[in-house]
Amino acid sequence: EIDDLQSSQYLFPYHYLPNVKGFPNFTKIWSFSASYIAAIRLFENWFDEENKEKNGKHQHMDFGCGDGGFIFHVSALKDYKNVDFFGIDFDKKAIRWANQFSNADSFLCGDVMDLPASSYDSGSLVEVYEHIPPSECSKFLSGISDSLKNGASLFVTVPSTQKPTGRKHYRHFDFETLIKEFEEFFVVEEIFGFERKNFINKILSRLLTSRWWYLESKITNAYLINSYSSKHVSIAGCGRIGLIVRKR
């Protein structure tokens, strides 16, 4: 039922709605836009550091890529001339969207367990792990680990236990649970909370969006994105968790 609910949302490629390069940025019909852009910013900062000393081609895999929106936005931010971006997802509708918006050779419909071993220099797992049944998580992480090269790094985001578990999610996470599960296959390098809801961004969200109107400004958009992309050492008040690990 949970998988079917997520699959039904790929009737429309909603991850392409936010605009990461210019104003306006958000959309009334997807309130997650500001937080989604915040995750892209965090990824960009991490990936620039990860990629800057690489010589030759760098192959990056987005695990659970969905409709390909994340890779579309990331690759549009900068000209990563030495990077080949790839994505994999088991949902056929999602992959059809991904291939329509990008290079058809870059997105695969399949299981991470079937990816070639030691093939990718880095990976991302953005808002995916909560969609994996708990009984399958160890096997799923094993498949990701096997497909990465030795020492390759993985960027992860998940929803935190600070907000209710969504209808299309199996569970949300705290620091301890996330570290314990990933440490089976990876060395944890960094963990942090983000998307912290403070008084100001709560008020702004209510003022700018209602049943009758939807408003944006460059100043308020920048504030919300910067606020949500700030890293915090505590999970308190943070709707999401960021995790950076490296293959053992």
PDB file of C-alpha atoms in Angstrom:
ATOM      1  CA  GLU A   1       0.000   0.000   0.000  1.00  0.00           C
ATOM      2  CA  ILE A   2       2.825   2.392   0.874  1.00  0.00           C
ATOM      3  CA  ASP A   3       4.691   1.588  -2.354  1.00  0.00           C
ATOM      4  CA  ASP A   4       1.511   2.004  -4.412  1.00  0.00           C
ATOM      5  CA  LEU A   5       0.874   5.424  -2.865  1.00  0.00           C
ATOM      6  CA  GLN A   6       4.345   6.649  -3.813  1.00  0.00           C
ATOM      7  CA  SER A   7       4.017   5.181  -7.298  1.00  0.00           C
ATOM      8  CA  SER A   8       0.665   6.926  -7.842  1.00  0.00           C
ATOM      9  CA  GLN A   9       2.345  10.290  -7.250  1.00  0.00           C
ATOM     10  CA  TYR A  10       4.568   9.756 -10.289  1.00  0.00           C
ATOM     11  CA  LEU A  11       1.618  10.392 -12.572  1.00  0.00           C
ATOM     12  CA  PHE A  12       3.130  13.899 -12.566  1.00  0.00           C
ATOM     13  CA  PRO A  13       6.884  14.704 -12.261  1.00  0.00           C
ATOM     14  CA  TYR A  14       6.492  16.960  -9.216  1.00  0.00           C
ATOM     15  CA  HIS A  15      10.205  17.099  -8.344  1.00  0.00           C
ATOM     16  CA  TYR A  16      10.721  19.391 -11.352  1.00  0.00           C
ATOM     17  CA  LEU A  17       8.363  22.079 -10.016  1.00  0.00           C
ATOM     18  CA  PRO A  18      10.808  24.033  -7.796  1.00  0.00           C
ATOM     19  CA  ASN A  19      13.253  26.402  -9.465  1.00  0.00           C
ATOM     20  CA  VAL A  20      16.764  26.244  -7.981  1.00  0.00           C
ATOM     21  CA  LYS A  21      18.439  28.759 -10.298  1.00  0.00           C
ATOM     22  CA  GLY A  22      16.254  31.862 -10.168  1.00  0.00           C
ATOM     23  CA  PHE A  23      13.127  33.541  -8.873  1.00  0.00           C
ATOM     24  CA  PRO A  24      10.367  32.434  -8.332  1.00  0.00           C
ATOM     25  CA  ASN A  25      11.510  29.272  -6.563  1.00  0.00           C
ATOM     26  CA  PHE A  26       8.541  27.523  -4.992  1.00  0.00           C
ATOM     27  CA  THR A  27       5.090  26.240  -5.859  1.00  0.00           C
ATOM     28  CA  LYS A  28       1.817  26.332  -3.979  1.00  0.00           C
ATOM     29  CA  ILE A  29       0.948  22.751  -4.868  1.00  0.00           C
ATOM     30  CA  TRP A  30       4.135  21.295  -3.338  1.00  0.00           C
ATOM     31  CA  SER A  31       4.829  22.841   0.059  1.00  0.00           C
ATOM     32  CA  PHE A  32       8.042  20.803   0.389  1.00  0.00           C
ATOM     33  CA  SER A  33       9.782  22.999  -2.237  1.00  0.00           C
ATOM     34  CA  ALA A  34      11.877  25.138   0.149  1.00  0.00           C
ATOM     35  CA  SER A  35      13.168  22.101   2.012  1.00  0.00           C
ATOM     36  CA  TYR A  36      13.867  20.277  -1.260  1.00  0.00           C
ATOM     37  CA  ILE A  37      15.980  23.182  -2.510  1.00  0.00           C
ATOM     38  CA  ALA A  38      17.756  23.277   0.872  1.00  0.00           C
ATOM     39  CA  ALA A  39      18.775  19.620   0.418  1.00  0.00           C
ATOM     40  CA  ILE A  40      20.064  20.396  -3.076  1.00  0.00           C
ATOM     41  CA  ARG A  41      22.172  23.237  -1.632  1.00  0.00           C
ATOM     42  CA  LEU A  42      23.609  20.944   1.028  1.00  0.00           C
ATOM     43  CA  PHE A  43      24.372  18.315  -1.587  1.00  0.00           C
ATOM     44  CA  GLU A  44      26.042  20.882  -3.842  1.00  0.00           C
ATOM     45  CA  ASN A  45      28.354  22.046  -1.057  1.00  0.00           C
ATOM     46  CA  TRP A  46      29.268  18.457  -0.205  1.00  0.00           C
ATOM     47  CA  PHE A  47      29.690  17.355  -3.813  1.00  0.00           C
ATOM     48  CA  ASP A  48      31.927  20.277  -4.758  1.00  0.00           C
ATOM     49  CA  GLU A  49      34.332  19.249  -1.992  1.00  0.00           C
ATOM     50  CA  GLU A  50      34.044  15.573  -2.898  1.00  0.00           C
ATOM     51  CA  ASN A  51      34.684  16.173  -6.594  1.00  0.00           C
ATOM     52  CA  LYS A  52      37.263  18.982  -6.644  1.00  0.00           C
ATOM     53  CA  GLU A  53      40.354  16.783  -6.275  1.00  0.00           C
ATOM     54  CA  LYS A  54      39.136  14.009  -8.557  1.00  0.00           C
ATOM     55  CA  ASN A  55      41.117  13.444 -11.743  1.00  0.00           C
ATOM     56  CA  GLY A  56      39.422  12.023 -14.810  1.00  0.00           C
ATOM     57  CA  LYS A  57      35.806  10.936 -15.005  1.00  0.00           C
ATOM     58  CA  HIS A  58      33.687  10.873 -11.868  1.00  0.00           C
ATOM     59  CA  GLN A  59      30.643   8.607 -11.904  1.00  0.00           C
ATOM     60  CA  HIS A  60      27.848   9.472  -9.471  1.00  0.00           C
ATOM     61  CA  MET A  61      24.771   7.304  -8.807  1.00  0.00           C
ATOM     62  CA  ASP A  62      21.513   8.662  -7.365  1.00  0.00           C
ATOM     63  CA  PHE A  63      19.956   5.656  -5.627  1.00  0.00           C
ATOM     64  CA  GLY A  64      16.145   5.766  -5.654  1.00  0.00           C
ATOM     65  CA  CYS A  65      16.210   8.607  -8.174  1.00  0.00           C
ATOM     66  CA  GLY A  66      12.436   8.666  -8.715  1.00  0.00           C
ATOM     67  CA  ASP A  67      11.536  10.956 -11.621  1.00  0.00           C
ATOM     68  CA  GLY A  68      15.136  12.201 -11.893  1.00  0.00           C
ATOM     69  CA  GLY A  69      14.357  15.681 -10.588  1.00  0.00           C
ATOM     70  CA  PHE A  70      17.203  15.768  -8.081  1.00  0.00           C
ATOM     71  CA  ILE A  71      19.893  14.987 -10.661  1.00  0.00           C
ATOM     72  CA  PHE A  72      18.235  17.357 -13.134  1.00  0.00           C
ATOM     73  CA  HIS A  73      18.526  20.257 -10.666  1.00  0.00           C
ATOM     74  CA  VAL A  74      22.045  19.386  -9.496  1.00  0.00           C
ATOM     75  CA  SER A  75      23.474  19.018 -13.001  1.00  0.00           C
ATOM     76  CA  ALA A  76      21.840  22.308 -14.042  1.00  0.00           C
ATOM     77  CA  LEU A  77      23.453  24.282 -11.207  1.00  0.00           C
ATOM     78  CA  LYS A  78      26.984  23.959 -12.544  1.00  0.00           C
ATOM     79  CA  ASP A  79      28.802  22.513 -15.503  1.00  0.00           C
ATOM     80  CA  TYR A  80      30.278  19.394 -13.916  1.00  0.00           C
ATOM     81  CA  LYS A  81      32.315  18.552 -16.992  1.00  0.00           C
ATOM     82  CA  ASN A  82      34.081  15.558 -15.478  1.00  0.00           C
ATOM     83  CA  VAL A  83      30.954  14.010 -13.884  1.00  0.00           C
ATOM     84  CA  ASP A  84      28.577  11.446 -15.327  1.00  0.00           C
ATOM     85  CA  PHE A  85      25.333  11.384 -13.327  1.00  0.00           C
ATOM     86  CA  PHE A  86      23.247   8.211 -13.152  1.00  0.00           C
ATOM     87  CA  GLY A  87      20.035   7.220 -11.399  1.00  0.00           C
ATOM     88  CA  ILE A  88      18.220   4.010 -10.554  1.00  0.00           C
ATOM     89  CA  ASP A  89      14.674   3.350  -9.336  1.00  0.00           C
ATOM     90  CA  PHE A  90      12.326   0.377  -9.448  1.00  0.00           C
ATOM     91  CA  ASP A  91       9.282   2.460 -10.477  1.00  0.00           C
ATOM     92  CA  LYS A  92       8.740   2.371 -14.245  1.00  0.00           C
ATOM     93  CA  LYS A  93       6.602   5.522 -14.373  1.00  0.00           C
ATOM     94  CA  ALA A  94       9.251   7.483 -12.497  1.00  0.00           C
ATOM     95  CA  ILE A  95      12.041   6.325 -14.795  1.00  0.00           C
ATOM     96  CA  ARG A  96      10.000   7.217 -17.886  1.00  0.00           C
ATOM     97  CA  TRP A  97       9.806  10.807 -16.618  1.00  0.00           C
ATOM     98  CA  ALA A  98      13.528  10.815 -15.820  1.00  0.00           C
ATOM     99  CA  ASN A  99      14.409   9.678 -19.319  1.00  0.00           C
ATOM    100  CA  GLN A 100      12.156  12.295 -20.928  1.00  0.00           C
ATOM    101  CA  PHE A 101      13.883  15.126 -19.079  1.00  0.00           C
ATOM    102  CA  SER A 102      17.440  13.831 -19.421  1.00  0.00           C
ATOM    103  CA  ASN A 103      19.765  11.386 -21.142  1.00  0.00           C
ATOM    104  CA  ALA A 104      17.943   8.080 -21.560  1.00  0.00           C
ATOM    105  CA  ASP A 105      21.183   6.168 -20.954  1.00  0.00           C
ATOM    106  CA  SER A 106      21.591   7.720 -17.489  1.00  0.00           C
ATOM    107  CA  PHE A 107      18.523   6.309 -15.728  1.00  0.00           C
ATOM    108  CA  LEU A 108      17.900   2.639 -15.036  1.00  0.00           C
ATOM    109  CA  CYS A 109      14.753   0.847 -13.908  1.00  0.00           C
ATOM    110  CA  GLY A 110      15.801  -1.937 -11.598  1.00  0.00           C
ATOM    111  CA  ASP A 111      17.102  -3.113  -8.239  1.00  0.00           C
ATOM    112  CA  VAL A 112      20.260  -1.696  -6.637  1.00  0.00           C
ATOM    113  CA  MET A 113      21.320  -5.295  -5.997  1.00  0.00           C
ATOM    114  CA  ASP A 114      21.761  -5.720  -9.747  1.00  0.00           C
ATOM    115  CA  LEU A 115      24.160  -2.799 -10.220  1.00  0.00           C
ATOM    116  CA  PRO A 116      27.739  -3.683 -11.234  1.00  0.00           C
ATOM    117  CA  ALA A 117      30.162  -3.944  -8.326  1.00  0.00           C
ATOM    118  CA  SER A 118      32.633  -1.164  -7.483  1.00  0.00           C
ATOM    119  CA  SER A 119      31.394   1.119 -10.262  1.00  0.00           C
ATOM    120  CA  TYR A 120      30.594   4.534  -8.761  1.00  0.00           C
ATOM    121  CA  ASP A 121      32.824   7.198  -7.235  1.00  0.00           C
ATOM    122  CA  SER A 122      30.021   8.667  -5.117  1.00  0.00           C
ATOM    123  CA  GLY A 123      26.310   8.313  -4.465  1.00  0.00           C
ATOM    124  CA  SER A 124      23.228  10.049  -3.132  1.00  0.00           C
ATOM    125  CA  LEU A 125      20.215   8.677  -1.276  1.00  0.00           C
ATOM    126  CA  VAL A 126      17.850  11.644  -0.920  1.00  0.00           C
ATOM    127  CA  GLU A 127      14.480  11.084   0.783  1.00  0.00           C
ATOM    128  CA  VAL A 128      14.539   7.391  -0.162  1.00  0.00           C
ATOM    129  CA  TYR A 129      15.468   5.314   2.891  1.00  0.00           C
ATOM    130  CA  GLU A 130      12.117   5.996   4.601  1.00  0.00           C
ATOM    131  CA  HIS A 131      10.405   4.307   1.626  1.00  0.00           C
ATOM    132  CA  ILE A 132      12.285   1.021   2.153  1.00  0.00           C
ATOM    133  CA  PRO A 133      10.554  -1.656   4.274  1.00  0.00           C
ATOM    134  CA  PRO A 134      12.610  -2.094   7.476  1.00  0.00           C
ATOM    135  CA  SER A 135      13.039  -5.813   6.792  1.00  0.00           C
ATOM    136  CA  GLU A 136      14.782  -4.982   3.487  1.00  0.00           C
ATOM    137  CA  CYS A 137      17.014  -2.115   4.647  1.00  0.00           C
ATOM    138  CA  SER A 138      20.138  -4.158   5.357  1.00  0.00           C
ATOM    139  CA  LYS A 139      19.991  -5.825   1.930  1.00  0.00           C
ATOM    140  CA  PHE A 140      19.319  -2.441   0.302  1.00  0.00           C
ATOM    141  CA  LEU A 141      22.351  -0.816   1.947  1.00  0.00           C
ATOM    142  CA  SER A 142      24.476  -3.836   1.060  1.00  0.00           C
ATOM    143  CA  GLY A 143      23.566  -3.377  -2.615  1.00  0.00           C
ATOM    144  CA  ILE A 144      24.454   0.309  -2.508  1.00  0.00           C
ATOM    145  CA  SER A 145      27.759  -0.429  -0.790  1.00  0.00           C
ATOM    146  CA  ASP A 146      28.678  -3.133  -3.300  1.00  0.00           C
ATOM    147  CA  SER A 147      28.074  -0.794  -6.248  1.00  0.00           C
ATOM    148  CA  LEU A 148      30.334   1.947  -4.844  1.00  0.00           C
ATOM    149  CA  LYS A 149      34.095   1.947  -5.222  1.00  0.00           C
ATOM    150  CA  ASN A 150      36.228   1.453  -2.138  1.00  0.00           C
ATOM    151  CA  GLY A 151      36.315   4.675  -0.137  1.00  0.00           C
ATOM    152  CA  ALA A 152      33.434   6.216  -2.111  1.00  0.00           C
ATOM    153  CA  SER A 153      31.187   8.640  -0.241  1.00  0.00           C
ATOM    154  CA  LEU A 154      27.381   8.631   0.031  1.00  0.00           C
ATOM    155  CA  PHE A 155      25.152  11.657   0.757  1.00  0.00           C
ATOM    156  CA  VAL A 156      21.908  10.770   2.569  1.00  0.00           C
ATOM    157  CA  THR A 157      18.833  12.681   3.728  1.00  0.00           C
ATOM    158  CA  VAL A 158      15.813  11.294   5.607  1.00  0.00           C
ATOM    159  CA  PRO A 159      12.859  12.738   7.543  1.00  0.00           C
ATOM    160  CA  SER A 160      13.408  12.896  11.302  1.00  0.00           C
ATOM    161  CA  THR A 161      11.254  11.681  14.169  1.00  0.00           C
ATOM    162  CA  GLN A 162      10.581  15.335  14.939  1.00  0.00           C
ATOM    163  CA  LYS A 163       7.653  15.186  12.512  1.00  0.00           C
ATOM    164  CA  PRO A 164       4.899  12.571  12.086  1.00  0.00           C
ATOM    165  CA  THR A 165       5.529   9.632   9.788  1.00  0.00           C
ATOM    166  CA  GLY A 166       4.000  10.341   6.382  1.00  0.00           C
ATOM    167  CA  ARG A 167       1.447   8.034   4.770  1.00  0.00           C
ATOM    168  CA  LYS A 168       3.943   6.956   2.108  1.00  0.00           C
ATOM    169  CA  HIS A 169       6.789   6.372   4.600  1.00  0.00           C
ATOM    170  CA  TYR A 170       7.532   3.251   6.598  1.00  0.00           C
ATOM    171  CA  ARG A 171       9.278   5.215   9.359  1.00  0.00           C
ATOM    172  CA  HIS A 172      11.203   8.353  10.317  1.00  0.00           C
ATOM    173  CA  PHE A 173      14.616   8.396  12.002  1.00  0.00           C
ATOM    174  CA  ASP A 174      16.747   9.709  14.823  1.00  0.00           C
ATOM    175  CA  PHE A 175      20.552  10.008  14.832  1.00  0.00           C
ATOM    176  CA  GLU A 176      21.144   6.776  16.754  1.00  0.00           C
ATOM    177  CA  THR A 177      19.014   4.541  14.520  1.00  0.00           C
ATOM    178  CA  LEU A 178      20.475   5.952  11.331  1.00  0.00           C
ATOM    179  CA  ILE A 179      24.077   5.597  12.487  1.00  0.00           C
ATOM    180  CA  LYS A 180      23.538   2.033  13.709  1.00  0.00           C
ATOM    181  CA  GLU A 181      22.042   0.847  10.412  1.00  0.00           C
ATOM    182  CA  PHE A 182      24.547   2.536   8.096  1.00  0.00           C
ATOM    183  CA  GLU A 183      27.578   1.514  10.181  1.00  0.00           C
ATOM    184  CA  GLU A 184      27.047  -2.074   9.041  1.00  0.00           C
ATOM    185  CA  PHE A 185      28.484  -1.115   5.637  1.00  0.00           C
ATOM    186  CA  PHE A 186      29.862   2.420   5.954  1.00  0.00           C
ATOM    187  CA  VAL A 187      31.987   4.684   8.110  1.00  0.00           C
ATOM    188  CA  VAL A 188      29.886   7.607   9.340  1.00  0.00           C
ATOM    189  CA  GLU A 189      31.691  10.904   8.709  1.00  0.00           C
ATOM    190  CA  GLU A 190      28.987  13.457   9.552  1.00  0.00           C
ATOM    191  CA  ILE A 191      25.402  13.603  10.767  1.00  0.00           C
ATOM    192  CA  PHE A 192      23.316  16.722  11.248  1.00  0.00           C
ATOM    193  CA  GLY A 193      19.790  18.023  11.463  1.00  0.00           C
ATOM    194  CA  PHE A 194      18.335  20.541   9.023  1.00  0.00           C
ATOM    195  CA  GLU A 195      14.951  21.997   8.043  1.00  0.00           C
ATOM    196  CA  ARG A 196      14.610  23.463  11.540  1.00  0.00           C
ATOM    197  CA  LYS A 197      11.302  25.299  11.943  1.00  0.00           C
ATOM    198  CA  ASN A 198      11.885  28.476  13.952  1.00  0.00           C
ATOM    199  CA  PHE A 199       9.374  31.173  14.860  1.00  0.00           C
ATOM    200  CA  ILE A 200      10.197  33.392  11.877  1.00  0.00           C
ATOM    201  CA  ASN A 201       9.978  30.785   9.127  1.00  0.00           C
ATOM    202  CA  LYS A 202       6.751  29.412  10.635  1.00  0.00           C
ATOM    203  CA  ILE A 203       5.182  32.876  10.527  1.00  0.00           C
ATOM    204  CA  LEU A 204       6.438  33.500   6.988  1.00  0.00           C
ATOM    205  CA  SER A 205       5.001  30.223   5.745  1.00  0.00           C
ATOM    206  CA  ARG A 206       1.593  31.088   7.166  1.00  0.00           C
ATOM    207  CA  LEU A 207       1.615  34.650   5.837  1.00  0.00           C
ATOM    208  CA  LEU A 208       2.758  33.774   2.331  1.00  0.00           C
ATOM    209  CA  THR A 209       0.511  30.784   1.723  1.00  0.00           C
ATOM    210  CA  SER A 210      -3.179  30.374   2.456  1.00  0.00           C
ATOM    211  CA  ARG A 211      -6.278  28.895   0.919  1.00  0.00           C
ATOM    212  CA  TRP A 212      -6.867  32.134  -0.989  1.00  0.00           C
ATOM    213  CA  TRP A 213      -3.398  33.401  -1.961  1.00  0.00           C
ATOM    214  CA  TYR A 214       0.189  32.412  -2.594  1.00  0.00           C
ATOM    215  CA  LEU A 215       3.007  34.965  -2.450  1.00  0.00           C
ATOM    216  CA  GLU A 216       6.761  34.881  -3.046  1.00  0.00           C
ATOM    217  CA  SER A 217       9.560  37.423  -2.804  1.00  0.00           C
ATOM    218  CA  LYS A 218      13.288  37.078  -3.377  1.00  0.00           C
ATOM    219  CA  ILE A 219      14.044  38.097   0.202  1.00  0.00           C
ATOM    220  CA  THR A 220      11.651  35.685   1.903  1.00  0.00           C
ATOM    221  CA  ASN A 221      12.573  32.826  -0.444  1.00  0.00           C
ATOM    222  CA  ALA A 222      16.282  33.301   0.275  1.00  0.00           C
ATOM    223  CA  TYR A 223      15.600  33.431   3.995  1.00  0.00           C
ATOM    224  CA  LEU A 224      13.569  30.208   3.989  1.00  0.00           C
ATOM    225  CA  ILE A 225      16.116  28.294   1.895  1.00  0.00           C
ATOM    226  CA  ASN A 226      19.057  29.495   4.002  1.00  0.00           C
ATOM    227  CA  SER A 227      17.182  28.755   7.207  1.00  0.00           C
ATOM    228  CA  TYR A 228      16.245  25.217   6.156  1.00  0.00           C
ATOM    229  CA  SER A 229      19.746  24.434   4.863  1.00  0.00           C
ATOM    230  CA  SER A 230      21.498  25.388   8.119  1.00  0.00           C
ATOM    231  CA  LYS A 231      23.123  22.388   9.812  1.00  0.00           C
ATOM    232  CA  HIS A 232      22.422  21.600  13.471  1.00  0.00           C
ATOM    233  CA  VAL A 233      24.208  19.212  15.813  1.00  0.00           C
ATOM    234  CA  SER A 234      20.916  18.367  17.533  1.00  0.00           C
ATOM    235  CA  ILE A 235      17.811  16.855  15.978  1.00  0.00           C
ATOM    236  CA  ALA A 236      15.570  19.088  18.112  1.00  0.00           C
ATOM    237  CA  GLY A 237      13.150  21.004  15.897  1.00  0.00           C
ATOM    238  CA  CYS A 238      14.687  19.624  12.678  1.00  0.00           C
ATOM    239  CA  GLY A 239      12.371  17.979  10.184  1.00  0.00           C
ATOM    240  CA  ARG A 240      15.163  16.195   8.346  1.00  0.00           C
ATOM    241  CA  ILE A 241      18.529  14.549   8.933  1.00  0.00           C
ATOM    242  CA  GLY A 242      21.599  14.703   6.725  1.00  0.00           C
ATOM    243  CA  LEU A 243      24.155  11.893   6.815  1.00  0.00           C
ATOM    244  CA  ILE A 244      27.493  11.557   5.046  1.00  0.00           C
ATOM    245  CA  VAL A 245      29.120   8.122   5.042  1.00  0.00           C
ATOM    246  CA  ARG A 246      32.011   6.447   3.288  1.00  0.00           C
ATOM    247  CA  LYS A 247      32.280   2.863   2.104  1.00  0.00           C
ATOM    248  CA  ARG A 248      34.491   0.731   4.302  1.00  0.00           C
TER     249      ARG A 248
END
